[in-house]
Amino acid sequence: MADGNGNTPLLQVKDLKTYLFTRYAVVRAVDGITFDLKEGENLGLVGESGCGKTMTGLSLLRLLPQPAGRIVGGQIIFDGQDILTLDDDEFRKLRGTQMSMILQDPMTSLNPVFTIGDQVGEPLLLHQGLKGNGLKDKVVELLRLVRIPVAEVRVRDFPHQMSGGMRQRIVGAIAMSCNPKLLIADEPTTALDVTTQIYFLKLMRELQQQFGMAMIWITHDFGIVNRMCDRIAVMYAGRFMEIGPLVEMFKRPVHPYTIALLNSVPRVDRKVDQLYSIEGQPPDLRQEMVGCPFAPRCSRVKPICREQYPDEVVLDSSHKAYCWDVK
Ligand SMILES: Nc1ncnc2c1ncn2[C@@H]1O[C@H](COP(=O)(O)OP(=O)(O)OP(=O)(O)O)[C@@H](O)[C@H]1O
Ligand SMILES: [Mg+2]
């Protein structure tokens, strides 16, 4: 699918389905999502807790929890390659050099028995062949870039000797070390103080300008979305409810879930008298769903919403919603 300029997107995701096969149930964590991403583009992925955002990111990097997680349908085309058809070795090369992810919980991506220096250096050693002093210098440079004080000394520390915010930035340094074409950042700034957060976001921008890196921002923080993203995808119960350009989505959201979600967060672009919480809970993804998953909580629900999943409504080429009641 080429855009208007004839450019093929960096990433094309088509009807992706990721299920988790647990002992007692099948969790439909991602249930048929379709989107694409251009080089250098920033997409925000938002939605309530448990709606499948992290599983979407992990699917794109084939890092699903094992043995439960499996991609059961769809296609992921990255840089012209159908990555679901690559074998593990081929894919590992791609993951280290072209696509990478900052995980939601930094402790799970750092190994407690290796030093910070070893872990930041590993992808550089493996994928760029750096060794000796060259490798050491690059590791210190990366740690300085993410504001680790006295980096030349701290390279010898172990993860438990760093603060939570430092660990988060170290994970960021590892993810960025090989200048990937796609970086997925899952709540990358939750453990950072406000000053460091602003610094981190600025750093990301600079890297993007320098290397044309595209990013998917998985976050509950609409401040980040507003500051960093070109487009937003709103996810609910493993599906997209709406996807579109940032300004359009803020100004003219069409899906009742997007509207409710935006009304539940403080906004700098609009004065609101009151913040609303969305009544009810997201559905249990272990149950098979009929109709629109948001129907039980939706203020505009119609009989058909409970019977059939809505078709895609194309508002313009880049703004789409999945709802029976788009006006
Ligand atoms: N290892 C696992 N085994 C079984 N189910 C899981 C596992 N990890 C996540 N899930 C389920 O998959 C669904 C999607 O989870 P996911 O982590 O993608 O949510 P999320 O949108 O990232 O939420 P949050 O905003 O809280 O991070 C949830 O219903 C969750 O309970
Ligand atoms: Mg998550």
XYZ file of C-alpha atoms and ligand atoms in Angstrom, residues 20-22 27-30 47-58 65-66 68-69 104 186-187 218-220 235 238 283-286, ligand 1:
66
model
C -2.353 -15.865 24.624
C -3.065 -19.528 25.215
C -3.164 -19.904 28.983
C -6.863 -14.259 25.786
C -7.573 -12.338 22.579
C -5.025 -9.629 23.369
C -4.802 -8.273 19.812
C -6.294 3.096 25.471
C -7.215 1.856 28.923
C -5.132 -0.651 30.827
C -5.310 -4.219 29.517
C -6.530 -3.355 26.022
C -3.561 -4.928 24.197
C -1.088 -2.090 23.648
C 1.969 -3.887 25.041
C 1.017 -7.122 23.256
C 0.839 -5.159 19.988
C 4.384 -3.862 20.546
C 5.705 -7.260 21.581
C 5.583 -14.180 26.453
C 6.367 -17.851 25.869
C 1.493 -18.599 25.848
C 1.797 -15.879 23.214
C 7.265 -1.105 29.996
C 6.207 1.329 25.985
C 5.583 3.879 28.757
C 2.573 3.390 23.907
C 1.385 5.632 26.690
C -1.333 6.847 29.026
C -7.202 0.786 21.143
C -7.607 -5.764 21.305
C -14.272 -6.415 28.815
C -12.560 -9.625 29.825
C -10.494 -10.606 26.805
C -10.919 -14.292 27.628
N 1.693 -13.374 30.016
C 0.386 -13.256 29.884
N -0.435 -14.332 29.956
C -1.760 -14.214 29.800
N -2.406 -13.075 29.553
C -1.664 -11.961 29.477
C -0.230 -11.977 29.628
N 0.232 -10.714 29.508
C -0.855 -9.943 29.275
N -1.986 -10.686 29.248
C -3.354 -10.205 28.959
O -3.363 -9.642 27.643
C -4.233 -8.530 27.584
C -3.519 -7.341 26.981
O -2.461 -6.963 27.850
P -1.443 -5.776 27.529
O -0.284 -5.979 28.437
O -1.165 -5.749 26.075
O -2.285 -4.490 27.955
P -1.883 -2.947 27.895
O -2.834 -2.275 26.972
O -0.430 -2.827 27.574
O -2.184 -2.461 29.386
P -1.379 -1.429 30.353
O -1.828 -0.065 29.919
O -1.872 -1.803 31.700
O 0.082 -1.669 30.177
C -4.727 -8.298 29.013
O -6.016 -8.831 29.093
C -3.771 -9.083 29.883
O -4.418 -9.572 31.018
